[in-house]
mmCIF file of C-alpha atoms and ligand atoms in Angstrom:
data_model
loop_
_atom_site.group_PDB
_atom_site.id
_atom_site.type_symbol
_atom_site.label_atom_id
_atom_site.label_comp_id
_atom_site.label_asym_id
_atom_site.label_seq_id
_atom_site.Cartn_x
_atom_site.Cartn_y
_atom_site.Cartn_z
ATOM 1 C CA MET M 1235 -18.050 -28.966 14.136
ATOM 2 C CA ILE M 1236 -20.269 -30.762 16.812
ATOM 3 C CA PRO M 1237 -20.671 -29.621 20.124
ATOM 4 C CA LEU M 1238 -22.037 -31.783 24.181
ATOM 5 C CA VAL M 1239 -25.059 -29.502 24.461
ATOM 6 C CA ASP M 1240 -26.478 -26.610 21.966
ATOM 7 C CA LEU M 1241 -28.649 -24.471 24.099
ATOM 8 C CA ASN M 1242 -29.678 -22.092 20.925
ATOM 9 C CA ALA M 1243 -30.822 -24.964 18.605
ATOM 10 C CA GLN M 1244 -32.669 -25.571 21.386
ATOM 11 C CA TYR M 1245 -34.171 -22.151 21.742
ATOM 12 C CA LEU M 1246 -34.524 -21.190 18.379
ATOM 13 C CA SER M 1247 -37.147 -24.732 18.333
ATOM 14 C CA ILE M 1248 -39.858 -22.856 21.047
ATOM 15 C CA LYS M 1249 -38.025 -19.209 20.783
ATOM 16 C CA SER M 1250 -41.539 -18.150 19.842
ATOM 17 C CA GLU M 1251 -43.009 -19.596 23.279
ATOM 18 C CA ILE M 1252 -39.386 -18.236 25.218
ATOM 19 C CA ASP M 1253 -39.620 -14.219 23.579
ATOM 20 C CA GLU M 1254 -43.500 -13.960 25.177
ATOM 21 C CA ALA M 1255 -43.112 -15.527 28.362
ATOM 22 C CA ILE M 1256 -40.108 -13.262 29.079
ATOM 23 C CA ASN M 1257 -41.989 -10.090 27.566
ATOM 24 C CA SER M 1258 -44.728 -10.740 29.630
ATOM 25 C CA VAL M 1259 -43.051 -10.447 32.550
ATOM 26 C CA LEU M 1260 -41.408 -8.227 31.818
ATOM 27 C CA ALA M 1261 -44.829 -5.706 31.238
ATOM 28 C CA LYS M 1262 -45.771 -6.931 34.876
ATOM 29 C CA SER M 1263 -42.377 -6.168 35.968
ATOM 30 C CA ASP M 1264 -42.890 -8.901 38.868
ATOM 31 C CA PHE M 1265 -38.877 -9.955 38.860
ATOM 32 C CA ILE M 1266 -38.352 -10.817 42.538
ATOM 33 C CA ARG M 1267 -41.201 -13.336 43.642
ATOM 34 C CA GLY M 1268 -43.633 -12.128 40.779
ATOM 35 C CA GLU M 1269 -46.672 -14.656 39.330
ATOM 36 C CA ALA M 1270 -44.678 -17.120 37.339
ATOM 37 C CA VAL M 1271 -42.664 -18.592 39.945
ATOM 38 C CA PHE M 1272 -45.256 -19.425 42.445
ATOM 39 C CA ARG M 1273 -46.831 -21.211 38.810
ATOM 40 C CA PHE M 1274 -43.991 -22.890 38.409
ATOM 41 C CA GLU M 1275 -43.395 -24.018 41.892
ATOM 42 C CA ASN M 1276 -46.552 -25.709 41.774
ATOM 43 C CA GLU M 1277 -46.223 -27.676 38.313
ATOM 44 C CA PHE M 1278 -42.917 -29.043 39.093
ATOM 45 C CA ALA M 1279 -44.047 -30.161 41.647
ATOM 46 C CA LYS M 1280 -46.765 -31.667 40.181
ATOM 47 C CA TYR M 1281 -44.790 -33.172 37.740
ATOM 48 C CA ILE M 1282 -42.682 -35.272 40.050
ATOM 49 C CA GLY M 1283 -45.715 -35.633 42.710
ATOM 50 C CA THR M 1284 -44.215 -34.088 45.510
ATOM 51 C CA ASP M 1285 -46.645 -31.855 47.761
ATOM 52 C CA TYR M 1286 -43.983 -28.581 47.387
ATOM 53 C CA CYS M 1287 -41.491 -27.199 45.460
ATOM 54 C CA ILE M 1288 -39.147 -23.821 46.164
ATOM 55 C CA GLY M 1289 -37.004 -22.449 44.093
ATOM 56 C CA CYS M 1290 -34.106 -20.898 44.551
ATOM 57 C CA GLY M 1291 -31.141 -19.113 43.160
ATOM 58 C CA ASN M 1292 -29.386 -22.882 42.887
ATOM 59 C CA GLY M 1293 -28.427 -26.049 42.535
ATOM 60 C CA THR M 1294 -25.934 -25.985 45.338
ATOM 61 C CA ASP M 1295 -28.481 -23.632 46.991
ATOM 62 C CA ALA M 1296 -30.987 -26.447 46.967
ATOM 63 C CA LEU M 1297 -28.612 -28.901 48.606
ATOM 64 C CA GLU M 1298 -27.402 -25.761 51.595
ATOM 65 C CA LEU M 1299 -31.079 -24.755 52.717
ATOM 66 C CA ILE M 1300 -32.536 -28.872 52.744
ATOM 67 C CA LEU M 1301 -29.425 -29.367 54.845
ATOM 68 C CA LYS M 1302 -29.616 -26.108 57.013
ATOM 69 C CA ALA M 1303 -33.659 -26.984 57.510
ATOM 70 C CA LEU M 1304 -32.352 -30.207 58.897
ATOM 71 C CA LYS M 1305 -30.310 -28.173 61.023
ATOM 72 C CA ILE M 1306 -27.058 -30.364 59.890
ATOM 73 C CA GLY M 1307 -24.161 -28.354 61.221
ATOM 74 C CA PRO M 1308 -20.782 -28.903 62.478
ATOM 75 C CA GLY M 1309 -20.382 -32.083 64.418
ATOM 76 C CA ASP M 1310 -21.965 -33.996 61.482
ATOM 77 C CA GLU M 1311 -21.367 -36.178 58.906
ATOM 78 C CA VAL M 1312 -22.770 -36.348 55.403
ATOM 79 C CA ILE M 1313 -22.514 -39.062 53.547
ATOM 80 C CA VAL M 1314 -21.793 -37.995 49.710
ATOM 81 C CA PRO M 1315 -20.193 -40.458 46.366
ATOM 82 C CA ALA M 1316 -16.923 -39.884 45.051
ATOM 83 C CA LEU M 1317 -18.008 -38.650 41.694
ATOM 84 C CA THR M 1318 -20.514 -36.468 41.580
ATOM 85 C CA TRP M 1319 -19.864 -32.745 40.300
ATOM 86 C CA ILE M 1320 -18.535 -30.660 43.802
ATOM 87 C CA ALA M 1321 -21.162 -29.025 44.685
ATOM 88 C CA THR M 1322 -23.039 -31.993 46.626
ATOM 89 C CA ALA M 1323 -19.571 -31.645 48.998
ATOM 90 C CA GLU M 1324 -19.826 -28.141 48.163
ATOM 91 C CA ALA M 1325 -23.001 -27.888 50.202
ATOM 92 C CA VAL M 1326 -22.194 -30.095 53.061
ATOM 93 C CA VAL M 1327 -19.064 -28.260 53.719
ATOM 94 C CA ASN M 1328 -21.140 -24.647 53.442
ATOM 95 C CA VAL M 1329 -23.481 -25.532 56.397
ATOM 96 C CA GLY M 1330 -20.459 -27.128 58.386
ATOM 97 C CA ALA M 1331 -20.637 -30.026 58.223
ATOM 98 C CA ARG M 1332 -18.324 -32.522 57.074
ATOM 99 C CA PRO M 1333 -18.474 -34.325 53.684
ATOM 100 C CA VAL M 1334 -18.021 -38.475 53.174
ATOM 101 C CA PHE M 1335 -17.230 -39.714 50.351
ATOM 102 C CA ALA M 1336 -18.441 -43.818 49.781
ATOM 103 C CA ASP M 1337 -17.439 -45.280 46.474
ATOM 104 C CA ILE M 1338 -19.530 -46.036 43.743
ATOM 105 C CA ASN M 1339 -20.666 -48.858 41.577
ATOM 106 C CA LYS M 1340 -18.685 -49.955 38.808
ATOM 107 C CA TYR M 1341 -21.660 -50.055 35.893
ATOM 108 C CA SER M 1342 -24.056 -47.465 37.757
ATOM 109 C CA TYR M 1343 -21.701 -44.710 38.475
ATOM 110 C CA THR M 1344 -23.792 -44.443 41.435
ATOM 111 C CA LEU M 1345 -23.675 -44.676 45.316
ATOM 112 C CA ASP M 1346 -22.201 -48.112 45.931
ATOM 113 C CA THR M 1347 -24.682 -48.767 49.815
ATOM 114 C CA GLU M 1348 -22.194 -51.576 51.038
ATOM 115 C CA ASP M 1349 -19.547 -48.959 51.184
ATOM 116 C CA ALA M 1350 -21.078 -46.684 51.875
ATOM 117 C CA GLU M 1351 -22.367 -48.164 55.494
ATOM 118 C CA LYS M 1352 -19.016 -48.483 56.109
ATOM 119 C CA ARG M 1353 -18.469 -44.987 56.371
ATOM 120 C CA ILE M 1354 -21.064 -44.947 58.827
ATOM 121 C CA THR M 1355 -20.375 -43.055 61.469
ATOM 122 C CA PRO M 1356 -22.490 -41.698 64.906
ATOM 123 C CA LYS M 1357 -21.581 -38.416 63.606
ATOM 124 C CA THR M 1358 -23.432 -39.458 60.227
ATOM 125 C CA LYS M 1359 -26.868 -37.408 59.907
ATOM 126 C CA ALA M 1360 -27.398 -37.830 56.045
ATOM 127 C CA VAL M 1361 -27.058 -39.363 53.148
ATOM 128 C CA ILE M 1362 -26.881 -37.913 49.919
ATOM 129 C CA PRO M 1363 -27.487 -40.388 47.085
ATOM 130 C CA VAL M 1364 -26.865 -38.723 42.878
ATOM 131 C CA HIS M 1365 -28.820 -39.314 39.914
ATOM 132 C CA LEU M 1366 -25.711 -39.041 37.996
ATOM 133 C CA TYR M 1367 -25.371 -38.588 34.519
ATOM 134 C CA GLY M 1368 -29.053 -38.771 34.497
ATOM 135 C CA ASN M 1369 -28.743 -42.649 36.342
ATOM 136 C CA SER M 1370 -30.933 -43.367 39.348
ATOM 137 C CA ALA M 1371 -29.662 -44.987 42.417
ATOM 138 C CA ASP M 1372 -30.270 -48.164 43.364
ATOM 139 C CA MET M 1373 -33.331 -46.196 45.230
ATOM 140 C CA ALA M 1374 -34.019 -49.068 47.494
ATOM 141 C CA ALA M 1375 -30.947 -50.097 48.970
ATOM 142 C CA ILE M 1376 -30.316 -46.189 49.450
ATOM 143 C CA ALA M 1377 -33.204 -46.175 51.388
ATOM 144 C CA ASP M 1378 -32.921 -49.275 53.186
ATOM 145 C CA LEU M 1379 -29.738 -48.422 54.767
ATOM 146 C CA ALA M 1380 -31.018 -45.114 55.444
ATOM 147 C CA GLY M 1381 -33.667 -46.398 57.610
ATOM 148 C CA ARG M 1382 -31.613 -48.859 58.764
ATOM 149 C CA ASN M 1383 -28.460 -46.429 59.562
ATOM 150 C CA ASN M 1384 -31.396 -43.390 61.235
ATOM 151 C CA LEU M 1385 -30.806 -40.981 57.963
ATOM 152 C CA PHE M 1386 -32.477 -38.639 56.268
ATOM 153 C CA LEU M 1387 -31.810 -39.549 52.418
ATOM 154 C CA VAL M 1388 -31.507 -36.420 50.338
ATOM 155 C CA GLU M 1389 -31.542 -36.909 46.528
ATOM 156 C CA ASP M 1390 -29.395 -34.723 44.516
ATOM 157 C CA CYS M 1391 -31.331 -34.997 41.487
ATOM 158 C CA ALA M 1392 -29.488 -31.795 40.083
ATOM 159 C CA GLN M 1393 -28.630 -34.625 36.275
ATOM 160 C CA ALA M 1394 -31.985 -36.595 36.336
ATOM 161 C CA HIS M 1395 -34.987 -33.952 35.888
ATOM 162 C CA GLY M 1396 -38.116 -37.171 34.970
ATOM 163 C CA ALA M 1397 -35.412 -39.441 35.597
ATOM 164 C CA GLU M 1398 -37.196 -42.710 37.216
ATOM 165 C CA TYR M 1399 -37.169 -45.447 39.488
ATOM 166 C CA LEU M 1400 -39.109 -48.701 39.675
ATOM 167 C CA GLY M 1401 -42.155 -46.091 37.951
ATOM 168 C CA LYS M 1402 -41.864 -43.704 40.362
ATOM 169 C CA LYS M 1403 -40.211 -39.847 39.569
ATOM 170 C CA ILE M 1404 -36.925 -39.220 41.469
ATOM 171 C CA GLY M 1405 -37.077 -36.940 43.556
ATOM 172 C CA SER M 1406 -39.412 -38.402 45.421
ATOM 173 C CA PHE M 1407 -37.403 -41.149 47.339
ATOM 174 C CA GLY M 1408 -35.946 -38.603 50.068
ATOM 175 C CA ILE M 1409 -36.966 -36.429 52.931
ATOM 176 C CA ALA M 1410 -36.132 -33.250 50.313
ATOM 177 C CA SER M 1411 -34.534 -33.480 46.731
ATOM 178 C CA ALA M 1412 -32.633 -30.430 45.129
ATOM 179 C CA PHE M 1413 -32.881 -29.799 41.540
ATOM 180 C CA SER M 1414 -30.739 -27.638 39.883
ATOM 181 C CA PHE M 1415 -31.489 -25.429 36.400
ATOM 182 C CA TYR M 1416 -28.438 -24.598 34.986
ATOM 183 C CA PRO M 1417 -28.697 -23.712 32.003
ATOM 184 C CA GLY M 1418 -26.758 -27.396 30.269
ATOM 185 C CA LYS M 1419 -29.240 -29.666 32.441
ATOM 186 C CA ASN M 1420 -31.989 -31.470 30.910
ATOM 187 C CA LEU M 1421 -34.465 -29.110 32.464
ATOM 188 C CA GLY M 1422 -32.371 -25.712 32.023
ATOM 189 C CA ALA M 1423 -33.496 -21.868 31.985
ATOM 190 C CA TYR M 1424 -31.196 -19.267 30.490
ATOM 191 C CA GLY M 1425 -29.121 -18.518 33.705
ATOM 192 C CA ASP M 1426 -28.468 -19.599 37.147
ATOM 193 C CA ALA M 1427 -31.744 -21.553 39.235
ATOM 194 C CA GLY M 1428 -32.983 -24.536 41.129
ATOM 195 C CA ALA M 1429 -35.565 -26.202 43.275
ATOM 196 C CA VAL M 1430 -36.097 -28.169 46.433
ATOM 197 C CA VAL M 1431 -38.634 -30.335 46.457
ATOM 198 C CA THR M 1432 -40.686 -31.563 49.452
ATOM 199 C CA ASN M 1433 -43.625 -33.824 50.828
ATOM 200 C CA SER M 1434 -42.939 -31.975 53.861
ATOM 201 C CA GLU M 1435 -45.352 -29.145 54.699
ATOM 202 C CA ASP M 1436 -42.639 -28.090 58.466
ATOM 203 C CA LEU M 1437 -39.202 -28.143 55.392
ATOM 204 C CA ALA M 1438 -41.046 -26.645 52.952
ATOM 205 C CA GLN M 1439 -42.149 -23.926 54.749
ATOM 206 C CA GLU M 1440 -38.253 -23.925 57.072
ATOM 207 C CA MET M 1441 -36.505 -23.642 53.886
ATOM 208 C CA ARG M 1442 -38.799 -20.470 52.149
ATOM 209 C CA MET M 1443 -37.986 -19.146 55.027
ATOM 210 C CA LEU M 1444 -34.393 -19.482 54.363
ATOM 211 C CA SER M 1445 -34.274 -18.413 51.493
ATOM 212 C CA ASN M 1446 -36.037 -15.744 51.803
ATOM 213 C CA HIS M 1447 -33.900 -13.172 54.242
ATOM 214 C CA GLY M 1448 -35.602 -15.858 57.306
ATOM 215 C CA GLN M 1449 -39.438 -14.624 56.436
ATOM 216 C CA THR M 1450 -42.587 -15.607 55.685
ATOM 217 C CA ASP M 1451 -45.126 -14.155 53.042
ATOM 218 C CA LYS M 1452 -45.075 -11.121 55.494
ATOM 219 C CA LYS M 1453 -42.326 -8.922 54.632
ATOM 220 C CA ASN M 1454 -39.863 -6.914 57.261
ATOM 221 C CA LEU M 1455 -41.312 -10.267 59.477
ATOM 222 C CA HIS M 1456 -37.559 -11.729 59.982
ATOM 223 C CA PHE M 1457 -37.796 -15.473 61.844
ATOM 224 C CA VAL M 1458 -35.102 -16.699 61.345
ATOM 225 C CA SER M 1459 -31.263 -15.343 59.991
ATOM 226 C CA GLY M 1460 -31.976 -16.952 56.515
ATOM 227 C CA ARG M 1461 -30.237 -15.610 53.468
ATOM 228 C CA ASN M 1462 -31.130 -14.574 49.648
ATOM 229 C CA SER M 1463 -31.939 -17.355 47.121
ATOM 230 C CA ARG M 1464 -34.485 -17.128 45.050
ATOM 231 C CA LEU M 1465 -35.990 -18.279 41.662
ATOM 232 C CA ASP M 1466 -36.184 -14.602 39.548
ATOM 233 C CA THR M 1467 -39.725 -15.139 37.580
ATOM 234 C CA ILE M 1468 -37.907 -14.656 34.651
ATOM 235 C CA GLN M 1469 -36.389 -17.451 35.006
ATOM 236 C CA ALA M 1470 -39.353 -19.280 36.289
ATOM 237 C CA ALA M 1471 -40.905 -18.532 32.893
ATOM 238 C CA VAL M 1472 -38.750 -20.186 30.890
ATOM 239 C CA LEU M 1473 -38.729 -22.985 32.825
ATOM 240 C CA SER M 1474 -42.363 -23.299 32.656
ATOM 241 C CA VAL M 1475 -42.043 -23.105 29.042
ATOM 242 C CA LYS M 1476 -38.690 -25.790 28.879
ATOM 243 C CA LEU M 1477 -41.275 -28.249 31.330
ATOM 244 C CA LYS M 1478 -43.911 -28.663 28.960
ATOM 245 C CA TYR M 1479 -40.995 -29.855 26.498
ATOM 246 C CA LEU M 1480 -39.191 -31.515 28.981
ATOM 247 C CA ASP M 1481 -40.715 -35.277 28.564
ATOM 248 C CA LYS M 1482 -39.954 -35.208 24.734
ATOM 249 C CA TRP M 1483 -36.977 -34.020 25.293
ATOM 250 C CA ASN M 1484 -35.828 -36.714 27.469
ATOM 251 C CA LEU M 1485 -37.502 -38.984 24.992
ATOM 252 C CA LYS M 1486 -35.439 -37.862 22.068
ATOM 253 C CA ARG M 1487 -31.711 -38.266 24.088
ATOM 254 C CA THR M 1488 -33.080 -41.983 25.147
ATOM 255 C CA GLU M 1489 -33.282 -42.566 21.594
ATOM 256 C CA ALA M 1490 -29.945 -41.158 20.270
ATOM 257 C CA ALA M 1491 -29.095 -42.561 23.727
ATOM 258 C CA ARG M 1492 -30.226 -46.050 22.406
ATOM 259 C CA TYR M 1493 -29.237 -45.467 18.591
ATOM 260 C CA TYR M 1494 -25.027 -44.734 19.718
ATOM 261 C CA ILE M 1495 -26.204 -48.497 21.849
ATOM 262 C CA SER M 1496 -26.760 -50.124 18.958
ATOM 263 C CA LYS M 1497 -24.119 -48.820 16.670
ATOM 264 C CA LEU M 1498 -21.813 -49.501 19.829
ATOM 265 C CA GLY M 1499 -22.165 -52.857 20.853
ATOM 266 C CA HIS M 1500 -19.569 -54.662 18.982
ATOM 267 C CA THR M 1501 -16.866 -53.083 20.763
ATOM 268 C CA ASP M 1502 -15.018 -53.061 23.826
ATOM 269 C CA TYR M 1503 -16.386 -49.558 25.019
ATOM 270 C CA ILE M 1504 -18.052 -49.834 29.025
ATOM 271 C CA LEU M 1505 -21.499 -48.120 27.610
ATOM 272 C CA PRO M 1506 -23.629 -46.561 30.019
ATOM 273 C CA ASP M 1507 -25.781 -49.188 32.191
ATOM 274 C CA CYS M 1508 -29.997 -49.030 32.184
ATOM 275 C CA LYS M 1509 -31.264 -51.125 33.966
ATOM 276 C CA PRO M 1510 -34.851 -52.303 33.565
ATOM 277 C CA ASP M 1511 -36.561 -51.051 36.777
ATOM 278 C CA THR M 1512 -35.075 -47.360 35.842
ATOM 279 C CA LYS M 1513 -35.302 -44.919 33.473
ATOM 280 C CA HIS M 1514 -32.288 -43.348 32.760
ATOM 281 C CA VAL M 1515 -32.554 -40.442 31.010
ATOM 282 C CA TYR M 1516 -28.736 -39.825 29.349
ATOM 283 C CA HIS M 1517 -28.324 -35.779 31.122
ATOM 284 C CA LEU M 1518 -24.889 -37.174 29.798
ATOM 285 C CA PHE M 1519 -23.602 -40.307 27.146
ATOM 286 C CA THR M 1520 -20.804 -41.963 28.592
ATOM 287 C CA VAL M 1521 -17.904 -44.778 27.146
ATOM 288 C CA ARG M 1522 -15.288 -45.854 28.954
ATOM 289 C CA VAL M 1523 -12.420 -46.280 27.721
ATOM 290 C CA LYS M 1524 -8.261 -47.241 28.150
ATOM 291 C CA ASN M 1525 -5.996 -44.552 26.013
ATOM 292 C CA ARG M 1526 -8.833 -41.605 26.898
ATOM 293 C CA GLU M 1527 -6.010 -39.414 25.990
ATOM 294 C CA LYS M 1528 -5.937 -40.695 21.706
ATOM 295 C CA LEU M 1529 -9.483 -40.477 21.401
ATOM 296 C CA MET M 1530 -9.608 -37.299 22.794
ATOM 297 C CA GLU M 1531 -7.243 -36.432 19.932
ATOM 298 C CA ARG M 1532 -8.526 -38.104 17.711
ATOM 299 C CA PHE M 1533 -11.954 -36.148 18.874
ATOM 300 C CA SER M 1534 -9.833 -33.101 18.805
ATOM 301 C CA VAL M 1535 -9.026 -32.664 15.568
ATOM 302 C CA SER M 1536 -12.030 -34.061 14.117
ATOM 303 C CA GLY M 1537 -14.331 -30.963 15.561
ATOM 304 C CA ILE M 1538 -15.907 -33.215 18.101
ATOM 305 C CA ALA M 1539 -16.125 -31.973 21.540
ATOM 306 C CA CYS M 1540 -16.377 -34.351 24.585
ATOM 307 C CA ALA M 1541 -15.575 -33.611 28.016
ATOM 308 C CA ILE M 1542 -14.398 -35.665 31.298
ATOM 309 C CA HIS M 1543 -16.832 -35.588 34.408
ATOM 310 C CA TYR M 1544 -14.809 -35.697 36.049
ATOM 311 C CA PRO M 1545 -11.575 -35.834 35.834
ATOM 312 C CA LYS M 1546 -11.106 -36.894 39.515
ATOM 313 C CA PRO M 1547 -12.826 -38.218 42.526
ATOM 314 C CA LEU M 1548 -13.682 -35.941 45.001
ATOM 315 C CA ASP M 1549 -12.635 -38.371 47.756
ATOM 316 C CA ILE M 1550 -8.690 -37.196 46.800
ATOM 317 C CA LEU M 1551 -9.928 -33.589 45.632
ATOM 318 C CA ASP M 1552 -7.335 -30.915 47.593
ATOM 319 C CA PRO M 1553 -10.337 -29.254 49.277
ATOM 320 C CA PHE M 1554 -11.932 -32.827 50.826
ATOM 321 C CA TYR M 1555 -8.891 -34.675 51.257
ATOM 322 C CA ASP M 1556 -8.530 -36.815 53.983
ATOM 323 C CA SER M 1557 -5.582 -38.865 55.240
ATOM 324 C CA SER M 1558 -7.742 -41.248 57.904
ATOM 325 C CA GLN M 1559 -10.297 -42.108 55.013
ATOM 326 C CA LYS M 1560 -9.194 -45.142 52.732
ATOM 327 C CA THR M 1561 -9.835 -43.826 49.127
ATOM 328 C CA CYS M 1562 -12.419 -44.528 46.855
ATOM 329 C CA GLU M 1563 -10.851 -46.795 44.229
ATOM 330 C CA VAL M 1564 -13.851 -47.550 41.655
ATOM 331 C CA ALA M 1565 -14.374 -43.931 41.239
ATOM 332 C CA SER M 1566 -10.669 -43.038 40.535
ATOM 333 C CA LEU M 1567 -10.609 -46.693 38.260
ATOM 334 C CA VAL M 1568 -13.440 -44.962 36.706
ATOM 335 C CA THR M 1569 -12.439 -41.532 36.335
ATOM 336 C CA GLN M 1570 -9.079 -42.438 34.434
ATOM 337 C CA GLU M 1571 -11.226 -44.094 31.235
ATOM 338 C CA ILE M 1572 -14.840 -42.348 31.694
ATOM 339 C CA LEU M 1573 -15.838 -39.653 28.637
ATOM 340 C CA SER M 1574 -18.656 -37.791 27.473
ATOM 341 C CA ILE M 1575 -19.913 -37.551 24.043
ATOM 342 C CA PRO M 1576 -22.010 -36.049 22.385
ATOM 343 C CA LEU M 1577 -25.844 -36.632 23.523
ATOM 344 C CA PHE M 1578 -28.353 -33.335 23.610
ATOM 345 C CA PRO M 1579 -32.049 -33.842 22.071
ATOM 346 C CA GLU M 1580 -31.291 -32.195 19.141
ATOM 347 C CA ILE M 1581 -28.532 -34.066 17.907
ATOM 348 C CA THR M 1582 -29.098 -35.429 14.318
ATOM 349 C CA ALA M 1583 -28.257 -39.295 13.333
ATOM 350 C CA GLY M 1584 -25.020 -37.521 10.933
ATOM 351 C CA GLN M 1585 -23.340 -36.209 13.854
ATOM 352 C CA GLN M 1586 -24.400 -39.485 15.837
ATOM 353 C CA ASP M 1587 -22.267 -41.419 13.070
ATOM 354 C CA SER M 1588 -19.608 -38.888 12.497
ATOM 355 C CA VAL M 1589 -18.838 -39.662 16.711
ATOM 356 C CA SER M 1590 -19.327 -43.324 16.514
ATOM 357 C CA ASP M 1591 -16.968 -43.122 12.837
ATOM 358 C CA ILE M 1592 -14.399 -41.844 15.445
ATOM 359 C CA LEU M 1593 -14.651 -44.326 18.452
ATOM 360 C CA PHE M 1594 -14.161 -47.338 15.648
ATOM 361 C CA GLU M 1595 -11.363 -46.053 14.275
ATOM 362 C CA HIS M 1596 -9.849 -45.534 17.784
ATOM 363 C CA TYR M 1597 -11.162 -49.544 18.717
ATOM 364 C CA LYS M 1598 -9.872 -51.472 15.705
ATOM 365 C CA GLY M 1599 -6.850 -49.069 16.566
HETATM 366 C C1 PLP J 2765 -25.216 -29.020 38.578
HETATM 367 C C2 PLP J 2765 -24.832 -29.707 39.584
HETATM 368 C C3 PLP J 2765 -25.240 -29.576 40.828
HETATM 369 C C4 PLP J 2765 -25.537 -27.528 40.888
HETATM 370 O O1 PLP J 2765 -26.142 -26.714 40.606
HETATM 371 P P1 PLP J 2765 -25.725 -25.365 40.131
HETATM 372 O O2 PLP J 2765 -27.742 -25.011 39.799
HETATM 373 O O3 PLP J 2765 -25.219 -25.284 39.044
HETATM 374 O O4 PLP J 2765 -25.608 -24.882 41.819
HETATM 375 C C5 PLP J 2765 -25.818 -30.380 42.359
HETATM 376 N N1 PLP J 2765 -24.575 -31.901 42.248
HETATM 377 C C6 PLP J 2765 -24.735 -32.088 40.694
HETATM 378 C C7 PLP J 2765 -24.710 -33.616 40.642
HETATM 379 C C8 PLP J 2765 -24.361 -31.096 39.850
HETATM 380 O O5 PLP J 2765 -24.550 -32.252 38.391
#
């Protein structure tokens, strides 16, 4: 059996450090807003290259906190790419605003800025590019689009911890950026966790308050009606240990991706596109194939995991469908052909050979 991701193998490789970090939280029992939370927030802000990091409950909450702090709500529209995990659009709906879906680029699978521009109305307040599968969106074009149209640029970095655009870490381009530490992400906790990063002191303060019942550091002093979305101390302790390994693990992902690309170069699968100006961190390795069902069957028979990220573009998904909007054709085509194959830092060349063998077999027909 070859899994899509092997969380246990990763845990075993750093077991003593993780166990020690968790035990030290247990010894102090500072489970909420403990020392490890503030330590991790500082480390992560430094890693991304921003002034502030605010830990929170998960990546969806991170997006929501940003939108709320930017005062985006009822009557406002936010541009979201049609191909992403549902959370990007849910966060918009959860603050009372309307997600407007834009199409994606056929090869990078990230936001198509020309299509996004056509969907801007006087109600549009923000644009949320998603660095899908670990690949940076075209940040120059998106920053230009946001600047010319006076939109907030909010990055969804949930799949791209450590990815870069023109030598700069993604997450440092927008007014604020959301990260998820869901266990299977490139930097994953051992449960739900998330964070926002920003250079704005005002926004940082506002988001910290919103995420902690409207309080600042003083308990029982409530400035706004907020919510409860805090980063657990145990999760923060785990994340501090794992952050030290993130670059090494991303490099292993890149090496594994290159191995697939070198093996599959002569086939007609459409492989991930990585431009020289970006550093892809291969959260997922996707191939595009015409008769996908048959290929999935071959994988299944051979005990190899594969998955579709995602089966339907969000613009035609029931909760969001709006018949007045032009559908996103590229996203629709890509969702019919895309398939994620096993890739994780601990994958072996032997495992990759087995996966590639199935792909060859299928290619030859
Ligand atoms: C995982 C993910 C999220 C949400 O993160 P959670 O921590 O699961 O709430 C948001 N956007 C994208 C693109 C994601 O992949």
